[in-house]
Short mmCIF file of C-alpha atoms in Angstrom, two decimals:
data_model
loop_
_atom_site.label_atom_id
_atom_site.label_comp_id
_atom_site.label_asym_id
_atom_site.label_seq_id
_atom_site.Cartn_x
_atom_site.Cartn_y
_atom_site.Cartn_z
CA UNK A 1 -12.50 -16.32 -2.68
CA UNK A 2 -8.82 -16.19 -3.63
CA UNK A 3 -7.01 -13.01 -2.81
CA UNK A 4 -4.23 -11.40 -4.81
CA UNK A 5 -1.56 -13.90 -5.76
CA UNK A 6 1.99 -13.25 -6.89
CA UNK A 7 4.74 -15.41 -8.31
CA UNK A 8 7.44 -16.24 -7.67
CA UNK A 9 7.74 -15.63 -3.93
CA UNK A 10 11.50 -15.24 -4.02
CA UNK A 11 13.98 -14.58 -6.80
CA UNK A 12 17.73 -14.16 -7.03
CA UNK A 13 19.26 -12.48 -10.08
CA UNK A 14 22.59 -10.94 -11.01
CA UNK A 15 23.24 -7.42 -12.20
CA UNK A 16 22.31 -6.79 -15.82
CA UNK A 17 19.76 -9.58 -15.98
CA UNK A 18 16.07 -9.19 -16.67
CA UNK A 19 13.21 -10.34 -14.46
CA UNK A 20 9.47 -10.85 -14.84
CA UNK A 21 7.11 -10.87 -11.88
CA UNK A 22 3.49 -11.98 -12.11
CA UNK A 23 0.29 -11.00 -10.37
CA UNK A 24 -3.26 -12.34 -10.42
CA UNK A 25 -5.84 -9.92 -9.04
CA UNK A 26 -8.57 -10.64 -6.57
CA UNK A 27 -11.73 -11.98 -8.20
CA UNK A 28 -13.85 -9.15 -9.59
CA UNK A 29 -10.99 -6.62 -9.65
CA UNK A 30 -9.93 -4.98 -12.89
CA UNK A 31 -7.12 -2.65 -11.82
CA UNK A 32 -3.60 -3.70 -10.88
CA UNK A 33 -0.97 -1.52 -9.24
CA UNK A 34 2.68 -2.35 -8.57
CA UNK A 35 4.82 -1.08 -5.71
CA UNK A 36 8.47 -1.43 -4.75
CA UNK A 37 9.32 -1.65 -1.07
CA UNK A 38 12.96 -1.34 -0.07
CA UNK A 39 14.00 -2.66 3.31
CA UNK A 40 12.76 -0.42 6.11
CA UNK A 41 10.82 1.84 3.77
CA UNK A 42 7.23 2.35 2.78
CA UNK A 43 6.06 1.01 -0.59
CA UNK A 44 6.73 3.24 -3.60
CA UNK A 45 4.27 3.33 -6.48
CA UNK A 46 5.64 2.02 -9.79
CA UNK A 47 2.61 2.05 -12.09
CA UNK A 48 -1.04 1.11 -12.42
CA UNK A 49 -2.79 -0.83 -15.16
CA UNK A 50 -6.44 -0.64 -16.16
CA UNK A 51 -8.08 -2.00 -19.32
CA UNK A 52 -4.71 -3.33 -20.43
CA UNK A 53 -3.11 0.13 -20.45
CA UNK A 54 -0.74 1.91 -18.12
CA UNK A 55 -2.92 4.56 -16.51
CA UNK A 56 -0.54 6.13 -14.02
CA UNK A 57 3.21 5.90 -13.43
CA UNK A 58 5.49 6.80 -10.56
CA UNK A 59 9.09 8.00 -10.66
CA UNK A 60 10.68 4.87 -11.99
CA UNK A 61 12.96 4.56 -15.04
CA UNK A 62 11.91 2.95 -18.30
CA UNK A 63 13.73 -0.22 -17.24
CA UNK A 64 10.51 -0.91 -15.35
CA UNK A 65 7.70 -1.91 -17.68
CA UNK A 66 4.49 -3.81 -17.34
CA UNK A 67 1.61 -5.44 -19.01
CA UNK A 68 -1.97 -6.32 -18.22
CA UNK A 69 -3.74 -9.22 -19.88
CA UNK A 70 -7.43 -9.53 -20.85
CA UNK A 71 -8.05 -11.60 -17.70
CA UNK A 72 -6.73 -8.61 -15.66
CA UNK A 73 -3.57 -10.41 -14.53
CA UNK A 74 -0.39 -8.42 -14.83
CA UNK A 75 3.36 -8.68 -15.23
CA UNK A 76 6.13 -6.41 -14.06
CA UNK A 77 9.34 -6.52 -16.07
CA UNK A 78 12.63 -5.04 -14.97
CA UNK A 79 15.54 -4.90 -17.41
CA UNK A 80 19.24 -4.35 -16.77
CA UNK A 81 18.91 -5.10 -13.08
CA UNK A 82 20.87 -2.99 -10.61
CA UNK A 83 21.82 -3.85 -7.04
CA UNK A 84 19.40 -1.13 -5.93
CA UNK A 85 16.49 -3.02 -7.48
CA UNK A 86 16.67 -5.50 -4.60
CA UNK A 87 13.35 -5.09 -2.80
CA UNK A 88 9.95 -6.55 -2.06
CA UNK A 89 7.67 -6.04 -5.05
CA UNK A 90 4.03 -5.78 -4.15
CA UNK A 91 1.05 -6.08 -6.42
CA UNK A 92 -2.32 -4.65 -5.47
CA UNK A 93 -5.68 -5.06 -7.16
CA UNK A 94 -8.79 -2.95 -6.89
CA UNK A 95 -12.20 -2.19 -8.36
CA UNK A 96 -13.69 1.30 -8.46
CA UNK A 97 -17.44 1.40 -7.83
CA UNK A 98 -19.78 3.99 -6.33
CA UNK A 99 -16.81 6.22 -5.58
CA UNK A 100 -15.27 3.50 -3.44
CA UNK A 101 -11.97 1.77 -4.07
CA UNK A 102 -9.55 -0.16 -1.89
CA UNK A 103 -6.30 -1.67 -3.02
CA UNK A 104 -5.74 -5.20 -1.74
CA UNK A 105 -2.19 -6.46 -1.72
CA UNK A 106 -0.59 -9.77 -2.52
CA UNK A 107 2.19 -11.40 -0.49
CA UNK A 108 4.90 -9.89 -2.65
CA UNK A 109 7.94 -11.13 -4.51
CA UNK A 110 11.30 -10.71 -2.78
CA UNK A 111 13.94 -9.91 -5.38
CA UNK A 112 17.61 -10.03 -4.56
CA UNK A 113 20.09 -8.72 -7.11
CA UNK A 114 23.70 -9.82 -6.64
CA UNK B 1 2.46 16.77 -4.33
CA UNK B 2 1.09 14.45 -1.73
CA UNK B 3 3.10 13.41 1.31
CA UNK B 4 2.52 11.23 4.36
CA UNK B 5 4.59 11.48 7.52
CA UNK B 6 4.69 8.92 10.29
CA UNK B 7 7.03 10.49 12.79
CA UNK B 8 7.18 7.46 15.09
CA UNK B 9 9.69 5.01 13.67
CA UNK B 10 9.30 2.43 16.42
CA UNK B 11 6.97 1.98 19.37
CA UNK B 12 7.33 -0.63 22.06
CA UNK B 13 4.56 -1.38 24.55
CA UNK B 14 3.58 -4.07 27.00
CA UNK B 15 0.49 -6.14 26.33
CA UNK B 16 -2.82 -4.49 27.35
CA UNK B 17 -1.41 -0.98 26.98
CA UNK B 18 -3.16 1.41 24.64
CA UNK B 19 -1.04 2.76 21.78
CA UNK B 20 -1.60 5.54 19.25
CA UNK B 21 0.13 5.67 15.89
CA UNK B 22 0.39 9.14 14.38
CA UNK B 23 -0.09 10.06 10.74
CA UNK B 24 0.13 13.53 9.19
CA UNK B 25 -0.53 14.13 5.52
CA UNK B 26 -0.12 16.86 2.92
CA UNK B 27 -2.25 17.29 -0.18
CA UNK B 28 -3.48 20.12 -2.36
CA UNK B 29 -6.66 18.28 -3.30
CA UNK B 30 -9.94 18.81 -1.51
CA UNK B 31 -11.00 15.24 -2.30
CA UNK B 32 -8.67 12.54 -1.09
CA UNK B 33 -8.65 9.21 0.68
CA UNK B 34 -6.72 7.96 3.68
CA UNK B 35 -5.84 4.40 4.54
CA UNK B 36 -4.14 2.33 7.19
CA UNK B 37 -2.45 -0.95 6.37
CA UNK B 38 -0.78 -3.51 8.61
CA UNK B 39 2.31 -5.42 7.45
CA UNK B 40 3.16 -8.50 9.53
CA UNK B 41 6.55 -10.20 9.13
CA UNK B 42 5.17 -12.26 6.23
CA UNK B 43 5.24 -9.07 4.16
CA UNK B 44 1.68 -8.88 2.88
CA UNK B 45 -0.03 -5.54 3.44
CA UNK B 46 -3.37 -6.02 5.17
CA UNK B 47 -6.03 -3.36 4.67
CA UNK B 48 -7.47 -1.95 7.91
CA UNK B 49 -9.51 1.14 7.04
CA UNK B 50 -10.35 3.69 4.34
CA UNK B 51 -11.59 7.20 5.10
CA UNK B 52 -12.83 9.80 2.59
CA UNK B 53 -11.83 13.43 3.03
CA UNK B 54 -15.44 14.57 3.29
CA UNK B 55 -16.21 12.16 6.12
CA UNK B 56 -14.57 13.28 9.35
CA UNK B 57 -16.52 10.88 11.51
CA UNK B 58 -14.24 8.87 13.75
CA UNK B 59 -14.52 5.13 13.59
CA UNK B 60 -14.19 2.29 16.05
CA UNK B 61 -13.80 -1.35 15.09
CA UNK B 62 -13.26 -3.64 18.01
CA UNK B 63 -9.98 -2.66 19.66
CA UNK B 64 -9.11 -0.34 16.77
CA UNK B 65 -10.16 3.29 16.46
CA UNK B 66 -9.28 6.08 14.08
CA UNK B 67 -9.29 9.84 14.64
CA UNK B 68 -9.46 11.90 11.44
CA UNK B 69 -8.97 15.66 11.82
CA UNK B 70 -8.83 17.74 8.63
CA UNK B 71 -7.91 20.88 10.59
CA UNK B 72 -4.58 19.34 11.58
CA UNK B 73 -4.26 17.02 8.52
CA UNK B 74 -3.98 14.04 10.80
CA UNK B 75 -5.37 10.52 10.71
CA UNK B 76 -4.26 8.76 13.89
CA UNK B 77 -4.79 5.12 14.75
CA UNK B 78 -5.29 3.81 18.28
CA UNK B 79 -5.12 0.21 19.43
CA UNK B 80 -6.78 -0.36 22.77
CA UNK B 81 -5.57 -3.14 25.06
CA UNK B 82 -2.78 -4.14 22.69
CA UNK B 83 -1.95 -7.80 22.12
CA UNK B 84 1.21 -9.56 20.99
CA UNK B 85 -0.50 -10.35 17.67
CA UNK B 86 -0.69 -6.61 16.98
CA UNK B 87 3.09 -6.55 16.51
CA UNK B 88 3.70 -5.45 12.92
CA UNK B 89 4.62 -2.47 10.78
CA UNK B 90 1.72 -0.08 10.30
CA UNK B 91 1.48 2.20 7.27
CA UNK B 92 -0.66 5.22 6.70
CA UNK B 93 -1.37 6.02 3.04
CA UNK B 94 -2.98 8.78 0.99
CA UNK B 95 -4.63 8.73 -2.40
CA UNK B 96 -5.86 11.75 -4.33
CA UNK B 97 -8.80 11.62 -6.69
CA UNK B 98 -7.24 10.61 -9.99
CA UNK B 99 -10.44 10.95 -11.94
CA UNK B 100 -13.73 9.21 -12.36
CA UNK B 101 -12.41 5.67 -12.51
CA UNK B 102 -9.86 5.38 -9.75
CA UNK B 103 -8.42 6.83 -6.59
CA UNK B 104 -5.04 6.44 -8.25
CA UNK B 105 -1.75 5.66 -6.61
CA UNK B 106 -1.22 5.27 -2.89
CA UNK B 107 1.46 7.40 -1.24
CA UNK B 108 2.71 5.69 1.89
CA UNK B 109 4.41 6.95 5.00
CA UNK B 110 7.63 5.37 6.22
CA UNK B 111 5.76 3.10 8.59
CA UNK B 112 5.76 2.60 12.36
CA UNK B 113 7.15 -0.62 13.80
CA UNK B 114 4.95 -1.67 16.70
CA UNK B 115 6.25 -4.28 19.12
CA UNK B 116 3.93 -5.56 21.81
CA UNK B 117 5.70 -7.46 24.57
CA UNK B 118 3.91 -10.09 26.64
#
């Protein structure tokens, strides 16, 4: 049973560019959440997708956008990259059933903005 | 607003010592969920445990145990007889009930770096 997968694993971009990160959820999961983890910090919630719609959003600017596809996979897009966007981007998938839900995380994409 | 505090930034122990990682949380909800995750150097967050706010029963899983106390808003994690492989960053996280279809977002603490020396 494959876990959460993310691509690419590493990425280097320059300021002002745009980037797209991809996530495939764990089998049977229908909800995808994205987090940004700066060096030495805890992950910060960006947004969550369910049924192809953004259900919840954290305190991130509109430069951060996302999408969920019918197969539940998801993309995170960041426009007009800033140096401060350099971080580990984590995707988590989950499935809510019988009042139980656990988010399982992928290995992350390390983004460096120069 | 929900908040999680892990006051211990770094802990260093020698193998076979017991170690407790502290976690204090703040929430206005009466229904919420607490989690512990482990992050090894590879970066992937590994789920360890979930606890519901209405279940204060402590839990033991092998060398791991968790002490949940609503009265002090704490959810501490103890590793007994620590091993070098336990070296990692440990995160405590909180999720409030976002409605009938999800726990919603996770709010993480800053993490505790645990180093176990041989």
